[in-house]
Each structure stands twice: as structure tokens, then as C-alpha cells.
């Protein structure tokens, strides 16, 4: 399952149902080709291989009104600006790793089961294999393990 949070109403609506309408109408709307039809056709083909849940997040709201989702949206916007030139086609796996890393950080680096429970409690399905990979690669967890092995003077 892939979870997509977007601040774009265009993307959210397309994924909530417009894609199916466009496909039925030969990628046209009111007799005119939709914008960037080849990209939307590719997205539609990719979505046939995955279960997708989409949620819209309001963007760019005052900090005093920001929820955790809004803060995450801001972080993703910043990351997108940095990574835009480094597009990778392994987006599904990397997306799951990104979400697992986020869940692991927010669950307090308390291990695989705690990360799984934290994500599940927020409606996010993560595999134990993905969580284990994230924990294995986690610099914070590595530092904690090393600190436990250091004997005091």
C-alpha cells in the first residue's frame, strides 16, 4: 500500500477519480486533450500495480495553526527542491522507506515493534522488513548501540 499526502488539489482529485474519467474519455476533457496526458497515462499505469491512499494537506498555513501533517508537508517541499534533479524510478520502495524512517524517528527510536505500532496507530501499513532496514541504517540507533558498548572510565 502506498500513502500519498499532497498539497495539490489537482493531484488529489486526479487520483481520487479524474484519472478514470480521463481514461474513459480518451484522455480528454470537454473535447480537449488534458494537460500533460502522457504523464497522467504513465501514472495511471503505475497505479494499476499498487493500492494507493491519497490525502490532501493544506499548504503554507501559519505556524501556530500547523499540525504534524502541515509540518511534514513543509519538510517534503524543502526536500523536493533539493532532490528535484535526482529523480529515481524506484519511487514505490523509496516512498515506503521514507515513511518508515519518518515513523521510526517519530516513535522515538524504540525499535521495530514500537515503530510498527506507531505507524499502525496512524493508519500506515509498513512491513517489518522495511522497518528493520530503516533501523539497521539509522545513525541515531547505531550511535545508541555504540554508546552502550563503551565502558565508563
Tab-separated table of C-alpha atoms in Angstrom:
chain	number	residue	atom	x	y	z
A	1	UNK	CA	0.000	0.000	0.000
A	2	UNK	CA	1.263	3.469	-0.879
A	3	UNK	CA	0.186	6.518	1.102
A	4	UNK	CA	0.343	9.840	-0.703
A	5	UNK	CA	-0.086	13.151	1.053
A	6	UNK	CA	-0.310	16.084	-1.340
A	7	UNK	CA	-0.965	19.800	-1.056
A	8	UNK	CA	-2.143	19.859	-4.678
A	9	UNK	CA	-5.895	19.662	-5.218
A	10	UNK	CA	-5.185	18.824	-8.871
A	11	UNK	CA	-3.157	15.757	-7.907
A	12	UNK	CA	-5.588	14.697	-5.169
A	13	UNK	CA	-8.641	14.978	-7.421
A	14	UNK	CA	-6.874	13.229	-10.284
A	15	UNK	CA	-6.017	10.312	-8.038
A	16	UNK	CA	-9.450	10.274	-6.385
A	17	UNK	CA	-11.245	9.774	-9.691
A	18	UNK	CA	-10.344	12.124	-12.511
A	19	UNK	CA	-7.823	9.628	-13.923
A	20	UNK	CA	-10.581	7.079	-14.522
A	21	UNK	CA	-12.783	9.739	-16.154
A	22	UNK	CA	-9.935	10.929	-18.368
A	23	UNK	CA	-9.106	7.367	-19.389
A	24	UNK	CA	-12.755	6.663	-20.330
A	25	UNK	CA	-12.867	9.876	-22.380
A	26	UNK	CA	-9.619	9.073	-24.237
A	27	UNK	CA	-7.566	11.490	-22.113
A	28	UNK	CA	-9.739	14.459	-22.991
A	29	UNK	CA	-11.926	16.850	-21.042
A	30	UNK	CA	-14.716	18.699	-22.831
A	31	UNK	CA	-13.266	17.580	-26.158
A	32	UNK	CA	-9.763	18.928	-25.478
A	33	UNK	CA	-6.679	16.926	-24.501
A	34	UNK	CA	-5.890	17.057	-20.812
A	35	UNK	CA	-2.705	18.774	-19.759
A	36	UNK	CA	0.371	16.506	-19.904
A	37	UNK	CA	-1.652	13.430	-20.891
A	38	UNK	CA	1.402	11.139	-21.334
A	39	UNK	CA	2.459	11.762	-17.731
A	40	UNK	CA	-1.053	11.055	-16.408
A	41	UNK	CA	-1.233	7.918	-18.567
A	42	UNK	CA	2.041	6.717	-17.033
A	43	UNK	CA	0.754	7.477	-13.533
A	44	UNK	CA	-2.473	5.576	-14.269
A	45	UNK	CA	-0.458	2.568	-15.484
A	46	UNK	CA	1.711	2.612	-12.339
A	47	UNK	CA	-1.357	2.822	-10.106
A	48	UNK	CA	-2.657	-0.448	-11.542
A	49	UNK	CA	0.239	-2.145	-9.708
A	50	UNK	CA	-0.328	-0.629	-6.265
A	51	UNK	CA	-3.042	0.194	-3.765
A	52	UNK	CA	-2.984	3.949	-3.182
A	53	UNK	CA	-4.462	6.039	-0.395
A	54	UNK	CA	-4.496	9.791	-1.029
A	55	UNK	CA	-4.950	12.577	1.477
A	56	UNK	CA	-4.938	16.310	0.785
A	57	UNK	CA	-2.959	18.530	3.166
A	58	UNK	CA	-3.455	22.293	3.205
A	59	UNK	CA	-0.198	24.018	2.375
A	60	UNK	CA	1.532	27.062	3.704
A	61	UNK	CA	-0.547	27.880	6.753
A	62	UNK	CA	0.626	29.963	9.739
A	63	UNK	CA	2.982	28.050	12.039
A	64	UNK	CA	0.682	28.496	15.028
A	65	UNK	CA	-2.033	26.551	13.139
A	66	UNK	CA	0.261	23.875	11.695
A	67	UNK	CA	-0.429	20.249	12.512
A	68	UNK	CA	2.095	17.442	12.188
A	69	UNK	CA	0.875	16.853	8.617
A	70	UNK	CA	1.484	20.504	7.719
A	71	UNK	CA	4.989	20.384	9.195
A	72	UNK	CA	5.733	17.193	7.248
A	73	UNK	CA	4.412	18.857	4.078
A	74	UNK	CA	6.812	21.749	4.573
A	75	UNK	CA	9.733	19.335	5.045
A	76	UNK	CA	8.792	17.435	1.885
A	77	UNK	CA	8.554	20.706	-0.075
A	78	UNK	CA	12.086	21.571	1.049
A	79	UNK	CA	13.375	18.093	0.197
A	80	UNK	CA	11.741	18.240	-3.244
A	81	UNK	CA	13.579	21.456	-4.038
A	82	UNK	CA	16.880	19.818	-3.113
A	83	UNK	CA	16.252	16.454	-4.784
A	84	UNK	CA	14.437	17.574	-7.936
A	85	UNK	CA	17.456	16.825	-10.114
A	86	UNK	CA	17.942	13.374	-8.599
A	87	UNK	CA	14.785	11.603	-9.789
A	88	UNK	CA	14.781	7.862	-9.197
A	89	UNK	CA	12.324	5.443	-10.754
A	90	UNK	CA	12.297	3.155	-7.687
A	91	UNK	CA	9.734	5.513	-6.144
A	92	UNK	CA	7.485	2.932	-4.507
A	93	UNK	CA	10.220	1.286	-2.421
A	94	UNK	CA	11.859	4.594	-1.591
A	95	UNK	CA	8.486	6.032	-0.615
A	96	UNK	CA	7.931	3.187	1.831
A	97	UNK	CA	11.453	3.665	3.230
A	98	UNK	CA	10.810	7.394	3.626
A	99	UNK	CA	7.587	6.738	5.547
A	100	UNK	CA	9.259	4.045	7.669
A	101	UNK	CA	12.102	6.441	8.503
A	102	UNK	CA	9.574	9.119	9.473
A	103	UNK	CA	7.677	6.627	11.664
A	104	UNK	CA	10.895	5.386	13.278
A	105	UNK	CA	12.037	8.930	14.099
A	106	UNK	CA	8.652	9.905	15.488
A	107	UNK	CA	8.309	6.723	17.543
A	108	UNK	CA	11.496	7.657	19.392
A	109	UNK	CA	13.964	5.090	18.009
A	110	UNK	CA	12.394	2.457	20.265
A	111	UNK	CA	12.807	-0.489	17.907
A	112	UNK	CA	10.927	-2.397	15.254
A	113	UNK	CA	7.749	-3.195	17.176
A	114	UNK	CA	7.371	0.352	18.530
A	115	UNK	CA	7.834	1.781	15.031
A	116	UNK	CA	5.266	-0.655	13.635
A	117	UNK	CA	2.715	0.209	16.357
A	118	UNK	CA	3.300	3.966	15.960
A	119	UNK	CA	2.701	3.762	12.194
A	120	UNK	CA	-0.276	1.390	12.517
A	121	UNK	CA	-1.922	3.699	15.081
A	122	UNK	CA	-1.797	6.425	12.430
A	123	UNK	CA	-3.264	4.243	9.684
A	124	UNK	CA	0.026	3.475	7.935
A	125	UNK	CA	0.858	-0.114	6.926
A	126	UNK	CA	4.579	-0.819	6.956
A	127	UNK	CA	6.282	-4.169	6.502
A	128	UNK	CA	8.576	-5.425	9.243
A	129	UNK	CA	11.299	-5.895	6.596
A	130	UNK	CA	11.175	-2.209	5.648
A	131	UNK	CA	11.180	-1.125	9.292
A	132	UNK	CA	14.135	-3.436	10.008
A	133	UNK	CA	16.055	-1.954	7.058
A	134	UNK	CA	15.438	1.596	8.304
A	135	UNK	CA	16.524	0.695	11.845
A	136	UNK	CA	19.646	-1.061	10.537
A	137	UNK	CA	20.599	2.092	8.575
A	138	UNK	CA	19.628	4.546	11.352
A	139	UNK	CA	22.594	6.645	12.506
A	140	UNK	CA	20.892	7.500	15.807
A	141	UNK	CA	20.287	3.841	16.641
A	142	UNK	CA	23.869	2.962	15.655
A	143	UNK	CA	25.190	5.681	17.979
A	144	UNK	CA	22.968	4.432	20.816
A	145	UNK	CA	24.215	0.849	20.338
A	146	UNK	CA	27.845	2.004	20.288
A	147	UNK	CA	27.347	4.080	23.431
A	148	UNK	CA	26.038	1.001	25.259
A	149	UNK	CA	29.273	-0.847	24.455
A	150	UNK	CA	31.571	1.903	25.744
A	151	UNK	CA	32.756	1.208	29.270
A	152	UNK	CA	32.891	4.171	31.645
A	153	UNK	CA	36.347	5.278	32.835
